[in-house]
Amino acid sequence: MKDCIFCKIASKEIPSSIVYEDDRIIAFKDIEPQAPVHILIVPKEHIKSANELDETNIELIDHIFLIIRKLAEDLGINEDGYRVVNNCGEYGGQSVSHIHFHLLGGRKFSWPPG
Ligand code: 5GP
Ligand code: ZN
């Protein structure tokens, strides 16, 4: 999609520190990390937010969570634990309107979120 920063990262129009890529998804380091490990997992297809998900996206989301598990292992945060976050819409704090999952690790997180 035109003018979407994550579509541009997926097409390599904008550079990023890619940690994983396949035909459906790309995972790269967040430009403003909130933890020692902060990776964004992004489908290459432009889906605006979790509000747009339906039955046709189930396999994509399954795939994303399988890759998140593998990335957590590869990055050595699986044993201590980690957090996966999807911000949806204004109240959820979503700032980029292309669905993405944050993988955060390397420190202890508090609850409830701010
Ligand atoms: P959201 O607030 O929508 O849940 O998350 C968007 C995330 O994208 C933020 O954590 C922000 O730091 C990150 N981000 C925004 N623009 C860029 C960029 O150009 N490159 C990278 N690597 N991350 C970005
Ligand atoms: Zn997009």
JSON list of C-alpha atoms and ligand atoms in Angstrom, two decimals:
[
{"chain": "A", "resi": 1, "resn": "MET", "atom": "CA", "xyz": [0.00, 0.00, 0.00]},
{"chain": "A", "resi": 2, "resn": "LYS", "atom": "CA", "xyz": [1.24, 3.48, -0.92]},
{"chain": "A", "resi": 3, "resn": "ASP", "atom": "CA", "xyz": [2.52, 5.60, 1.96]},
{"chain": "A", "resi": 4, "resn": "CYS", "atom": "CA", "xyz": [2.55, 2.71, 4.42]},
{"chain": "A", "resi": 5, "resn": "ILE", "atom": "CA", "xyz": [5.88, 2.56, 6.24]},
{"chain": "A", "resi": 6, "resn": "PHE", "atom": "CA", "xyz": [5.68, -1.19, 6.94]},
{"chain": "A", "resi": 7, "resn": "CYS", "atom": "CA", "xyz": [4.76, -1.98, 3.31]},
{"chain": "A", "resi": 8, "resn": "LYS", "atom": "CA", "xyz": [7.86, 0.01, 2.34]},
{"chain": "A", "resi": 9, "resn": "ILE", "atom": "CA", "xyz": [10.01, -1.90, 4.83]},
{"chain": "A", "resi": 10, "resn": "ALA", "atom": "CA", "xyz": [8.57, -5.21, 3.52]},
{"chain": "A", "resi": 11, "resn": "SER", "atom": "CA", "xyz": [9.45, -4.22, -0.07]},
{"chain": "A", "resi": 12, "resn": "LYS", "atom": "CA", "xyz": [12.93, -2.95, 1.06]},
{"chain": "A", "resi": 13, "resn": "GLU", "atom": "CA", "xyz": [12.10, 0.55, -0.11]},
{"chain": "A", "resi": 14, "resn": "ILE", "atom": "CA", "xyz": [12.99, 1.59, 3.45]},
{"chain": "A", "resi": 15, "resn": "PRO", "atom": "CA", "xyz": [15.92, -0.22, 5.09]},
{"chain": "A", "resi": 16, "resn": "SER", "atom": "CA", "xyz": [15.55, -2.07, 8.38]},
{"chain": "A", "resi": 17, "resn": "SER", "atom": "CA", "xyz": [17.51, -4.55, 10.49]},
{"chain": "A", "resi": 18, "resn": "ILE", "atom": "CA", "xyz": [15.84, -7.73, 9.30]},
{"chain": "A", "resi": 19, "resn": "VAL", "atom": "CA", "xyz": [16.08, -10.74, 11.60]},
{"chain": "A", "resi": 20, "resn": "TYR", "atom": "CA", "xyz": [13.74, -13.07, 9.69]},
{"chain": "A", "resi": 21, "resn": "GLU", "atom": "CA", "xyz": [11.92, -13.11, 6.37]},
{"chain": "A", "resi": 22, "resn": "ASP", "atom": "CA", "xyz": [9.89, -15.52, 4.27]},
{"chain": "A", "resi": 23, "resn": "ASP", "atom": "CA", "xyz": [7.26, -15.19, 1.54]},
{"chain": "A", "resi": 24, "resn": "ARG", "atom": "CA", "xyz": [4.53, -14.09, 4.00]},
{"chain": "A", "resi": 25, "resn": "ILE", "atom": "CA", "xyz": [6.20, -12.16, 6.81]},
{"chain": "A", "resi": 26, "resn": "ILE", "atom": "CA", "xyz": [9.14, -10.01, 7.74]},
{"chain": "A", "resi": 27, "resn": "ALA", "atom": "CA", "xyz": [10.61, -9.46, 11.20]},
{"chain": "A", "resi": 28, "resn": "PHE", "atom": "CA", "xyz": [12.93, -6.56, 11.98]},
{"chain": "A", "resi": 29, "resn": "LYS", "atom": "CA", "xyz": [14.29, -4.58, 14.92]},
{"chain": "A", "resi": 30, "resn": "ASP", "atom": "CA", "xyz": [12.12, -1.78, 16.24]},
{"chain": "A", "resi": 31, "resn": "ILE", "atom": "CA", "xyz": [13.72, 1.60, 15.55]},
{"chain": "A", "resi": 32, "resn": "GLU", "atom": "CA", "xyz": [12.88, 2.74, 19.12]},
{"chain": "A", "resi": 33, "resn": "PRO", "atom": "CA", "xyz": [13.47, -0.37, 21.22]},
{"chain": "A", "resi": 34, "resn": "GLN", "atom": "CA", "xyz": [11.57, -0.59, 24.50]},
{"chain": "A", "resi": 35, "resn": "ALA", "atom": "CA", "xyz": [13.57, -3.58, 25.74]},
{"chain": "A", "resi": 36, "resn": "PRO", "atom": "CA", "xyz": [16.95, -5.23, 25.01]},
{"chain": "A", "resi": 37, "resn": "VAL", "atom": "CA", "xyz": [15.09, -7.38, 22.46]},
{"chain": "A", "resi": 38, "resn": "HIS", "atom": "CA", "xyz": [12.35, -5.59, 20.51]},
{"chain": "A", "resi": 39, "resn": "ILE", "atom": "CA", "xyz": [11.37, -7.14, 17.21]},
{"chain": "A", "resi": 40, "resn": "LEU", "atom": "CA", "xyz": [8.38, -6.31, 15.02]},
{"chain": "A", "resi": 41, "resn": "ILE", "atom": "CA", "xyz": [6.75, -9.21, 13.18]},
{"chain": "A", "resi": 42, "resn": "VAL", "atom": "CA", "xyz": [4.83, -7.93, 10.20]},
{"chain": "A", "resi": 43, "resn": "PRO", "atom": "CA", "xyz": [2.84, -9.68, 7.46]},
{"chain": "A", "resi": 44, "resn": "LYS", "atom": "CA", "xyz": [3.86, -8.54, 3.97]},
{"chain": "A", "resi": 45, "resn": "GLU", "atom": "CA", "xyz": [0.19, -8.22, 3.09]},
{"chain": "A", "resi": 46, "resn": "HIS", "atom": "CA", "xyz": [-1.26, -4.85, 4.12]},
{"chain": "A", "resi": 47, "resn": "ILE", "atom": "CA", "xyz": [-3.79, -5.59, 6.84]},
{"chain": "A", "resi": 48, "resn": "LYS", "atom": "CA", "xyz": [-4.70, -2.47, 8.81]},
{"chain": "A", "resi": 49, "resn": "SER", "atom": "CA", "xyz": [-5.18, -3.87, 12.29]},
{"chain": "A", "resi": 50, "resn": "ALA", "atom": "CA", "xyz": [-6.50, -6.80, 14.31]},
{"chain": "A", "resi": 51, "resn": "ASN", "atom": "CA", "xyz": [-9.96, -5.42, 13.53]},
{"chain": "A", "resi": 52, "resn": "GLU", "atom": "CA", "xyz": [-9.52, -6.57, 9.92]},
{"chain": "A", "resi": 53, "resn": "LEU", "atom": "CA", "xyz": [-8.72, -10.20, 10.73]},
{"chain": "A", "resi": 54, "resn": "ASP", "atom": "CA", "xyz": [-11.12, -12.90, 9.62]},
{"chain": "A", "resi": 55, "resn": "GLU", "atom": "CA", "xyz": [-11.16, -16.61, 8.73]},
{"chain": "A", "resi": 56, "resn": "THR", "atom": "CA", "xyz": [-8.95, -15.99, 5.68]},
{"chain": "A", "resi": 57, "resn": "ASN", "atom": "CA", "xyz": [-6.07, -14.79, 7.92]},
{"chain": "A", "resi": 58, "resn": "ILE", "atom": "CA", "xyz": [-6.03, -17.67, 10.40]},
{"chain": "A", "resi": 59, "resn": "GLU", "atom": "CA", "xyz": [-3.09, -19.49, 8.81]},
{"chain": "A", "resi": 60, "resn": "LEU", "atom": "CA", "xyz": [-1.10, -16.27, 8.59]},
{"chain": "A", "resi": 61, "resn": "ILE", "atom": "CA", "xyz": [-1.58, -15.59, 12.30]},
{"chain": "A", "resi": 62, "resn": "ASP", "atom": "CA", "xyz": [-0.70, -19.22, 13.14]},
{"chain": "A", "resi": 63, "resn": "HIS", "atom": "CA", "xyz": [2.45, -18.81, 11.10]},
{"chain": "A", "resi": 64, "resn": "ILE", "atom": "CA", "xyz": [3.35, -15.52, 12.82]},
{"chain": "A", "resi": 65, "resn": "PHE", "atom": "CA", "xyz": [3.09, -17.11, 16.26]},
{"chain": "A", "resi": 66, "resn": "LEU", "atom": "CA", "xyz": [5.18, -20.09, 15.22]},
{"chain": "A", "resi": 67, "resn": "ILE", "atom": "CA", "xyz": [7.90, -17.73, 13.98]},
{"chain": "A", "resi": 68, "resn": "ILE", "atom": "CA", "xyz": [7.63, -15.67, 17.19]},
{"chain": "A", "resi": 69, "resn": "ARG", "atom": "CA", "xyz": [8.31, -18.85, 19.17]},
{"chain": "A", "resi": 70, "resn": "LYS", "atom": "CA", "xyz": [11.33, -19.65, 16.98]},
{"chain": "A", "resi": 71, "resn": "LEU", "atom": "CA", "xyz": [12.67, -16.09, 17.18]},
{"chain": "A", "resi": 72, "resn": "ALA", "atom": "CA", "xyz": [12.34, -16.16, 20.97]},
{"chain": "A", "resi": 73, "resn": "GLU", "atom": "CA", "xyz": [14.46, -19.33, 20.99]},
{"chain": "A", "resi": 74, "resn": "ASP", "atom": "CA", "xyz": [17.03, -17.95, 18.55]},
{"chain": "A", "resi": 75, "resn": "LEU", "atom": "CA", "xyz": [17.32, -14.70, 20.48]},
{"chain": "A", "resi": 76, "resn": "GLY", "atom": "CA", "xyz": [17.72, -16.55, 23.78]},
{"chain": "A", "resi": 77, "resn": "ILE", "atom": "CA", "xyz": [14.71, -15.04, 25.55]},
{"chain": "A", "resi": 78, "resn": "ASN", "atom": "CA", "xyz": [12.44, -18.09, 25.63]},
{"chain": "A", "resi": 79, "resn": "GLU", "atom": "CA", "xyz": [13.55, -19.46, 29.01]},
{"chain": "A", "resi": 80, "resn": "ASP", "atom": "CA", "xyz": [13.29, -16.21, 30.97]},
{"chain": "A", "resi": 81, "resn": "GLY", "atom": "CA", "xyz": [10.09, -15.30, 29.13]},
{"chain": "A", "resi": 82, "resn": "TYR", "atom": "CA", "xyz": [8.96, -12.53, 26.89]},
{"chain": "A", "resi": 83, "resn": "ARG", "atom": "CA", "xyz": [5.96, -10.47, 25.89]},
{"chain": "A", "resi": 84, "resn": "VAL", "atom": "CA", "xyz": [4.06, -10.40, 22.57]},
{"chain": "A", "resi": 85, "resn": "VAL", "atom": "CA", "xyz": [1.99, -7.26, 22.00]},
{"chain": "A", "resi": 86, "resn": "ASN", "atom": "CA", "xyz": [-0.49, -6.21, 19.36]},
{"chain": "A", "resi": 87, "resn": "ASN", "atom": "CA", "xyz": [-1.70, -2.63, 19.68]},
{"chain": "A", "resi": 88, "resn": "CYS", "atom": "CA", "xyz": [-5.02, -2.10, 17.92]},
{"chain": "A", "resi": 89, "resn": "GLY", "atom": "CA", "xyz": [-6.52, 1.27, 17.13]},
{"chain": "A", "resi": 90, "resn": "GLU", "atom": "CA", "xyz": [-6.35, 4.53, 19.00]},
{"chain": "A", "resi": 91, "resn": "TYR", "atom": "CA", "xyz": [-7.02, 3.25, 22.53]},
{"chain": "A", "resi": 92, "resn": "GLY", "atom": "CA", "xyz": [-4.65, 0.33, 21.95]},
{"chain": "A", "resi": 93, "resn": "GLY", "atom": "CA", "xyz": [-1.87, 2.77, 21.08]},
{"chain": "A", "resi": 94, "resn": "GLN", "atom": "CA", "xyz": [-1.39, 1.65, 17.47]},
{"chain": "A", "resi": 95, "resn": "SER", "atom": "CA", "xyz": [0.78, 4.19, 15.66]},
{"chain": "A", "resi": 96, "resn": "VAL", "atom": "CA", "xyz": [1.40, 2.33, 12.37]},
{"chain": "A", "resi": 97, "resn": "SER", "atom": "CA", "xyz": [-1.75, 1.22, 10.54]},
{"chain": "A", "resi": 98, "resn": "HIS", "atom": "CA", "xyz": [-0.34, -2.07, 9.24]},
{"chain": "A", "resi": 99, "resn": "ILE", "atom": "CA", "xyz": [-0.86, -4.96, 11.64]},
{"chain": "A", "resi": 100, "resn": "HIS", "atom": "CA", "xyz": [2.24, -6.01, 13.57]},
{"chain": "A", "resi": 101, "resn": "PHE", "atom": "CA", "xyz": [3.26, -7.92, 16.67]},
{"chain": "A", "resi": 102, "resn": "HIS", "atom": "CA", "xyz": [5.92, -6.70, 19.06]},
{"chain": "A", "resi": 103, "resn": "LEU", "atom": "CA", "xyz": [8.23, -9.36, 20.51]},
{"chain": "A", "resi": 104, "resn": "LEU", "atom": "CA", "xyz": [9.80, -7.89, 23.64]},
{"chain": "A", "resi": 105, "resn": "GLY", "atom": "CA", "xyz": [12.34, -9.55, 25.89]},
{"chain": "A", "resi": 106, "resn": "GLY", "atom": "CA", "xyz": [15.57, -9.30, 27.82]},
{"chain": "A", "resi": 107, "resn": "ARG", "atom": "CA", "xyz": [14.01, -7.63, 30.85]},
{"chain": "A", "resi": 108, "resn": "LYS", "atom": "CA", "xyz": [11.09, -8.14, 33.22]},
{"chain": "A", "resi": 109, "resn": "PHE", "atom": "CA", "xyz": [7.82, -6.42, 32.30]},
{"chain": "A", "resi": 110, "resn": "SER", "atom": "CA", "xyz": [5.19, -5.12, 34.65]},
{"chain": "A", "resi": 111, "resn": "TRP", "atom": "CA", "xyz": [1.43, -5.52, 34.57]},
{"chain": "A", "resi": 112, "resn": "PRO", "atom": "CA", "xyz": [-0.99, -3.84, 34.03]},
{"chain": "A", "resi": 113, "resn": "PRO", "atom": "CA", "xyz": [0.36, -1.99, 30.98]},
{"chain": "A", "resi": 114, "resn": "GLY", "atom": "CA", "xyz": [0.27, 1.81, 31.02]},
{"chain": "B", "resi": 1, "resn": "5GP", "atom": "P1", "xyz": [2.65, 0.56, 17.34]},
{"chain": "B", "resi": 1, "resn": "5GP", "atom": "O1", "xyz": [2.81, 1.80, 18.18]},
{"chain": "B", "resi": 1, "resn": "5GP", "atom": "O2", "xyz": [1.86, 0.85, 16.08]},
{"chain": "B", "resi": 1, "resn": "5GP", "atom": "O3", "xyz": [2.16, -0.64, 18.07]},
{"chain": "B", "resi": 1, "resn": "5GP", "atom": "O4", "xyz": [4.12, 0.17, 16.91]},
{"chain": "B", "resi": 1, "resn": "5GP", "atom": "C1", "xyz": [4.81, 0.75, 15.86]},
{"chain": "B", "resi": 1, "resn": "5GP", "atom": "C2", "xyz": [6.27, 0.53, 16.12]},
{"chain": "B", "resi": 1, "resn": "5GP", "atom": "O5", "xyz": [6.96, 0.75, 14.90]},
{"chain": "B", "resi": 1, "resn": "5GP", "atom": "C3", "xyz": [6.88, 1.46, 17.16]},
{"chain": "B", "resi": 1, "resn": "5GP", "atom": "O6", "xyz": [7.42, 0.69, 18.22]},
{"chain": "B", "resi": 1, "resn": "5GP", "atom": "C4", "xyz": [7.95, 2.22, 16.39]},
{"chain": "B", "resi": 1, "resn": "5GP", "atom": "O7", "xyz": [9.11, 2.46, 17.14]},
{"chain": "B", "resi": 1, "resn": "5GP", "atom": "C5", "xyz": [8.20, 1.33, 15.19]},
{"chain": "B", "resi": 1, "resn": "5GP", "atom": "N1", "xyz": [8.61, 2.02, 13.98]},
{"chain": "B", "resi": 1, "resn": "5GP", "atom": "C6", "xyz": [8.01, 3.11, 13.43]},
{"chain": "B", "resi": 1, "resn": "5GP", "atom": "N2", "xyz": [8.64, 3.47, 12.30]},
{"chain": "B", "resi": 1, "resn": "5GP", "atom": "C7", "xyz": [9.66, 2.58, 12.13]},
{"chain": "B", "resi": 1, "resn": "5GP", "atom": "C8", "xyz": [10.67, 2.43, 11.13]},
{"chain": "B", "resi": 1, "resn": "5GP", "atom": "O8", "xyz": [10.77, 3.18, 10.15]},
{"chain": "B", "resi": 1, "resn": "5GP", "atom": "N3", "xyz": [11.54, 1.40, 11.28]},
{"chain": "B", "resi": 1, "resn": "5GP", "atom": "C9", "xyz": [11.47, 0.54, 12.35]},
{"chain": "B", "resi": 1, "resn": "5GP", "atom": "N4", "xyz": [12.38, -0.44, 12.38]},
{"chain": "B", "resi": 1, "resn": "5GP", "atom": "N5", "xyz": [10.53, 0.65, 13.29]},
{"chain": "B", "resi": 1, "resn": "5GP", "atom": "C10", "xyz": [9.64, 1.65, 13.19]},
{"chain": "B", "resi": 2, "resn": "ZN", "atom": "ZN", "xyz": [1.17, -1.58, 4.83]}
]
